Amino acid sequence: MPLRVHPVIASLTPYSPGKPLSELERELGVSHAIKLASNENPWGPSPKALQVLEGASSSLHRYPDGGAHYLRQDLADRLKVAPDQVLVGNGSDEIISLLVKAFLSPGEEAVMADLTFVMYRLAVLGGHAVPVEVPLVNWTHDLDAMVKAVTDRTRLLFICNPNNPTGTMVTAQALDRALSQLPDHVVVVLDEAYYEYVRDPDYPDSLRYVREGRPCVVLRTFSKIFGLAGLRVGYGITTPEISGYVNRVRPPFNVNSLAQEAARAALSDDEHVAKSRGMNEAEMTFLEEGLKNLGLSCIPSQANFLYFDVGMDGKRVYDALLKEGVIVRHIRGSMVRVTIGQPTENHRFLDALKMVLAVLTSVQ
Ligand SMILES: *Cc1c(COP(=O)(O)O)cnc(C)c1O
């Protein structure tokens, strides 16, 4: 008997993770390829996290603490909320899926931008629910239009701030206005994966809304500035009521023991965060200048990546850069996203881009 798969599931495109660096190097015959495609911290993990990992491995025969007691306590202390307001997940990706599972039934709606983190759409479709996609304005979330897109069937509204892939942010004022207009049955997901990189003083203090008891979830992660993407750990700050519902659908051991220990150490390493943030800022300025010198304009970014227009088919530029051992992300049309790397990586990216654009322009 043939498999019976729901057409919605069959129609999904699996997330494309890309090949391991070593495999790519072998296929392309290049060495020292650089990956500027996933917005990881190019400076690596916090040294404090690496240190605790050595000690933590001796208890790998035990299941992890299913309640992530100490990690949640640390986060609660630092963020001035109660521990029952802290959710942890196997990356914040998992928390997105758990929110969908807890709040969206088949046919119900989740409002999101039309150019934002792809996991929202995938998770919502996977839950047989309906993504309602609202176009960006000036590469930024159009919160007024998103509020207008809310119906009786809306359960979740995703705001990626700063937005991946555009790097733009919504201001405190804009968010305040939107939240004051939203009905209480909508859970607002404020995805702040790049929170620690933001420099704009108009960035919202989103935890304030959680402390006020509004129905929102602030998502943050150890995958970006904390440099622990490989361990998979993210967290959400929300009301005790919302975390109670998410915990009903959460698998008991969703964050592994090494991740819990390393995350606690990384959280305490203010020096690593400050250094990473400073380097990012300096290198972003360097890359922006470099792109400008190539005649390319990029959108001002509050994160650790730049989104820019290559002025031709972005896929061709992506492929050509790949052959030079430089991996970026082609988003759509002529738009490409590059993660801010270490200085040598950024130089190499700019050199490769300059060469590739010259070649592709001459054969056009
Ligand atoms: C990278 C990223 C995440 C983090 O995902 P993890 O599962 O925590 O690694 C979440 N949201 C956005 C917008 C991101 O870019």
XYZ file of C-alpha atoms and ligand atoms in Angstrom:
379
model
C 0.000 0.000 0.000
C 1.415 3.420 -0.928
C 2.193 5.968 1.749
C -0.534 8.432 2.468
C 0.891 11.870 3.123
C -1.134 15.021 3.595
C -0.723 17.263 0.499
C 0.398 20.183 2.691
C 3.304 18.141 4.032
C 4.156 16.753 0.592
C 4.299 20.285 -0.821
C 6.839 21.573 1.710
C 10.414 22.222 0.607
C 12.839 20.796 3.159
C 15.125 23.392 4.740
C 18.359 23.329 2.758
C 21.252 23.123 5.221
C 24.073 23.120 2.642
C 26.904 20.627 2.532
C 29.616 20.270 5.159
C 32.524 22.590 4.425
C 34.958 19.712 3.921
C 32.695 18.023 1.351
C 32.234 21.277 -0.535
C 35.993 21.849 -0.639
C 36.502 18.341 -2.020
C 33.858 18.773 -4.745
C 35.027 22.222 -5.818
C 38.718 21.469 -5.475
C 39.213 24.491 -3.219
C 40.721 24.705 0.237
C 40.044 26.981 3.170
C 36.495 27.740 2.091
C 34.788 30.326 4.278
C 31.211 30.179 5.454
C 29.440 33.503 5.741
C 25.990 32.022 5.336
C 24.395 31.321 8.718
C 25.094 34.360 10.913
C 27.168 32.448 13.438
C 29.732 34.233 15.613
C 32.991 34.111 13.583
C 34.968 34.524 16.820
C 33.826 31.169 18.136
C 32.271 30.114 21.424
C 32.855 31.795 24.760
C 36.061 30.372 26.294
C 34.126 29.956 29.537
C 31.658 27.688 27.756
C 34.474 25.570 26.315
C 35.933 25.186 29.771
C 32.766 23.827 31.398
C 32.145 21.425 28.512
C 35.219 19.415 29.480
C 33.913 18.803 32.994
C 30.294 18.285 31.924
C 31.004 15.313 29.660
C 31.616 12.909 32.555
C 27.873 12.807 33.272
C 26.797 12.060 29.709
C 25.364 8.692 30.803
C 22.611 10.607 32.653
C 19.565 12.244 31.105
C 19.705 16.026 31.162
C 17.741 18.036 33.714
C 14.366 18.037 31.946
C 13.395 21.285 33.629
C 16.710 23.029 32.839
C 16.458 24.330 36.399
C 19.763 26.206 36.693
C 19.795 27.632 33.179
C 16.245 28.929 33.571
C 17.105 30.343 36.987
C 20.166 32.155 35.568
C 18.131 33.609 32.717
C 15.340 34.658 35.081
C 17.825 36.430 37.400
C 19.521 38.215 34.562
C 16.316 39.293 32.829
C 14.354 40.077 36.017
C 11.491 37.691 35.416
C 10.328 34.594 37.328
C 11.747 31.174 36.369
C 8.271 29.991 35.294
C 8.407 32.695 32.602
C 11.461 31.130 30.959
C 11.177 28.474 28.249
C 14.192 26.715 26.784
C 14.395 24.850 23.513
C 16.639 22.901 21.191
C 17.445 26.197 19.539
C 14.807 28.906 19.418
C 13.677 27.074 16.270
C 12.164 24.447 18.525
C 10.328 27.039 20.585
C 8.787 28.393 17.367
C 7.513 24.891 16.559
C 6.242 24.411 20.105
C 4.347 27.714 19.948
C 2.733 26.569 16.716
C 1.850 23.240 18.296
C 0.390 24.855 21.393
C -1.585 27.667 19.771
C -2.396 26.907 16.128
C -5.008 24.402 15.040
C -5.428 23.381 11.398
C -6.860 26.250 9.380
C -5.991 28.934 11.919
C -3.710 31.809 10.959
C -0.301 33.208 11.838
C 0.618 36.673 10.604
C 4.227 37.264 9.531
C 6.272 39.355 7.107
C 6.649 38.115 3.516
C 10.448 38.309 3.773
C 11.561 37.055 7.154
C 12.958 34.009 8.978
C 11.803 30.974 6.969
C 11.129 28.819 10.021
C 7.902 30.659 10.845
C 6.316 29.702 7.557
C 7.628 26.137 7.644
C 6.455 25.543 11.213
C 3.008 27.004 10.529
C 2.515 24.975 7.338
C 3.782 21.872 9.133
C 1.029 22.455 11.694
C -1.594 22.549 8.876
C -2.218 26.196 9.670
C -2.120 29.245 7.414
C 0.767 31.725 7.133
C -0.598 35.189 6.322
C 2.318 37.042 4.765
C 2.402 40.835 4.873
C 4.821 42.694 2.555
C 7.696 44.631 4.102
C 7.821 48.396 3.601
C 11.314 49.842 3.106
C 12.650 46.367 3.965
C 11.027 46.694 7.406
C 8.028 45.026 9.051
C 4.875 46.974 8.248
C 3.294 46.665 11.671
C 0.189 48.671 10.772
C -0.554 46.327 7.877
C 0.218 43.300 10.058
C -2.282 44.487 12.664
C -4.864 44.938 9.908
C -4.212 41.360 8.726
C -5.343 39.967 12.084
C -8.703 38.163 12.071
C -10.713 36.016 14.501
C -8.699 33.068 13.202
C -5.281 34.620 14.010
C -3.441 32.973 16.895
C 0.204 34.028 16.394
C 1.919 37.120 14.999
C 5.654 36.918 14.293
C 7.915 39.956 14.459
C 11.547 39.250 13.696
C 13.480 42.124 15.253
C 16.043 42.742 13.836
C 14.650 41.021 10.770
C 16.504 38.164 9.138
C 17.454 38.546 6.255
C 17.095 42.328 5.887
C 18.792 43.428 9.154
C 16.184 46.139 9.760
C 14.369 46.716 13.052
C 11.023 47.982 14.254
C 11.227 50.848 16.755
C 9.861 50.956 20.291
C 7.277 53.470 19.161
C 6.036 51.355 16.250
C 5.861 48.226 18.389
C 4.042 50.053 21.160
C 1.388 51.267 18.768
C 0.940 47.813 17.227
C 0.655 46.033 20.561
C -1.930 48.514 21.802
C -4.127 47.694 18.793
C -3.902 43.926 18.891
C -6.688 41.800 20.353
C -5.754 39.684 23.389
C -6.268 36.362 21.605
C -3.133 36.936 19.481
C 0.202 35.764 20.898
C 2.951 38.061 19.615
C 6.287 36.349 19.009
C 9.160 38.838 19.158
C 12.137 37.006 17.722
C 15.262 38.764 18.991
C 17.940 36.314 17.837
C 20.265 39.272 17.124
C 19.336 41.289 20.233
C 22.921 41.626 21.503
C 24.116 43.173 18.223
C 21.582 46.014 18.047
C 22.966 49.574 18.315
C 19.931 51.731 17.556
C 18.641 53.452 20.746
C 15.055 53.212 19.419
C 15.135 49.415 19.777
C 12.199 48.273 21.945
C 12.573 46.997 25.496
C 10.346 44.041 24.687
C 10.675 42.333 28.077
C 8.686 45.204 29.490
C 5.605 43.880 27.681
C 6.140 40.432 29.155
C 6.508 41.900 32.652
C 3.244 43.795 32.071
C 1.559 40.454 31.428
C 0.862 41.008 27.727
C 0.477 37.877 25.597
C 3.896 37.908 23.993
C 6.972 35.712 23.792
C 10.459 37.175 23.438
C 12.755 34.668 21.714
C 16.525 34.810 22.036
C 19.262 32.311 21.314
C 22.705 31.058 22.232
C 23.368 30.367 18.528
C 24.402 33.850 17.463
C 26.557 36.170 19.597
C 27.132 33.492 22.272
C 28.707 31.267 19.611
C 26.978 27.987 20.529
C 24.984 27.240 17.358
C 26.252 23.659 17.285
C 24.860 22.856 20.724
C 21.307 23.989 19.906
C 19.903 26.087 22.710
C 17.539 29.017 22.640
C 15.073 30.522 25.077
C 11.791 32.354 25.327
C 10.571 34.814 27.933
C 6.814 34.954 28.305
C 3.897 34.971 30.738
C 3.504 32.010 33.133
C 0.223 31.215 31.350
C 1.813 30.945 27.893
C 4.813 28.992 29.173
C 2.369 26.624 30.877
C 0.745 25.834 27.540
C 4.071 25.424 25.739
C 5.288 23.066 28.465
C 2.306 20.802 27.795
C 3.667 20.037 24.310
C 7.408 20.262 25.051
C 9.427 17.013 24.928
C 10.917 16.423 28.388
C 14.618 16.361 27.508
C 14.648 18.895 24.704
C 17.847 20.694 25.767
C 20.826 18.397 26.266
C 23.063 18.538 29.311
C 26.147 19.943 27.561
C 24.053 22.701 26.041
C 22.599 23.640 29.431
C 26.029 23.885 31.060
C 27.676 25.729 28.175
C 24.784 28.171 27.893
C 25.059 29.086 31.589
C 28.778 29.757 31.217
C 28.332 31.744 28.009
C 25.599 33.828 29.615
C 28.017 34.895 32.328
C 30.767 35.787 29.860
C 30.050 39.476 29.323
C 33.551 39.991 27.986
C 33.059 37.565 25.104
C 29.759 39.197 24.177
C 31.229 42.717 24.327
C 34.240 41.732 22.244
C 32.096 39.990 19.628
C 29.776 42.960 19.420
C 32.647 45.426 19.026
C 34.336 43.355 16.333
C 31.053 42.986 14.500
C 30.488 46.705 14.480
C 33.969 47.502 13.156
C 33.873 44.768 10.522
C 30.378 45.679 9.398
C 31.578 49.220 8.716
C 34.482 47.789 6.737
C 32.175 45.581 4.647
C 29.684 48.371 4.021
C 32.507 50.565 2.732
C 33.820 47.739 0.593
C 30.421 47.080 -0.956
C 29.948 50.778 -1.608
C 33.320 50.868 -3.374
C 32.041 48.115 -5.656
C 29.052 50.300 -6.473
C 26.656 48.144 -4.429
C 24.203 49.463 -1.899
C 23.278 47.583 1.223
C 20.498 48.088 3.716
C 21.677 49.468 7.093
C 21.767 46.499 9.479
C 21.283 46.134 13.227
C 22.514 42.538 13.196
C 25.647 40.590 12.221
C 24.898 40.328 8.509
C 24.319 42.583 5.520
C 21.600 42.281 2.904
C 22.555 43.811 -0.408
C 21.685 44.062 -4.069
C 24.176 42.596 -6.559
C 22.384 44.205 -9.513
C 22.050 40.920 -11.416
C 20.790 37.378 -10.838
C 21.868 36.719 -7.253
C 21.999 32.967 -7.829
C 24.718 33.388 -10.434
C 26.758 35.516 -8.055
C 26.200 32.977 -5.288
C 27.350 30.091 -7.520
C 30.404 31.984 -8.713
C 31.393 32.910 -5.148
C 30.950 29.273 -4.137
C 33.507 28.240 -6.748
C 35.907 30.674 -5.050
C 35.233 28.966 -1.730
C 33.122 31.804 -0.354
C 29.703 30.738 0.876
C 27.012 33.398 1.241
C 23.211 33.137 1.102
C 21.181 33.953 -1.976
C 17.795 35.114 -0.741
C 15.736 36.083 -3.796
C 16.181 37.938 -7.075
C 19.292 40.080 -6.959
C 19.492 40.095 -3.150
C 22.256 38.334 -1.245
C 22.945 38.069 2.491
C 26.456 37.875 3.914
C 27.431 37.245 7.535
C 30.063 39.589 8.990
C 33.153 37.425 9.416
C 36.649 37.853 10.775
C 38.786 40.489 8.981
C 40.590 37.969 6.750
C 37.266 36.407 5.751
C 35.742 39.796 4.957
C 38.719 40.775 2.797
C 38.494 37.501 0.957
C 34.767 37.895 0.425
C 35.195 41.397 -1.014
C 38.067 40.344 -3.292
C 36.084 37.355 -4.562
C 32.954 39.438 -5.078
C 34.859 42.085 -7.014
C 36.351 39.468 -9.317
C 33.070 37.577 -9.765
C 31.089 40.717 -10.584
C 33.723 41.806 -13.124
C 33.587 38.404 -14.865
C 29.804 38.107 -14.811
C 29.298 41.672 -16.034
C 31.725 41.181 -18.932
C 29.930 38.039 -20.191
C 26.407 39.436 -19.826
C 19.441 32.213 13.754
C 18.048 32.591 14.085
C 17.343 31.966 15.098
C 18.046 31.029 15.987
O 17.792 29.761 15.802
P 18.342 28.675 16.818
O 17.365 27.600 16.580
O 18.267 29.243 18.208
O 19.721 28.355 16.393
C 16.052 32.366 15.372
N 15.495 33.355 14.693
C 16.151 34.008 13.740
C 15.511 35.137 13.057
C 17.444 33.637 13.395
O 18.076 34.278 12.414
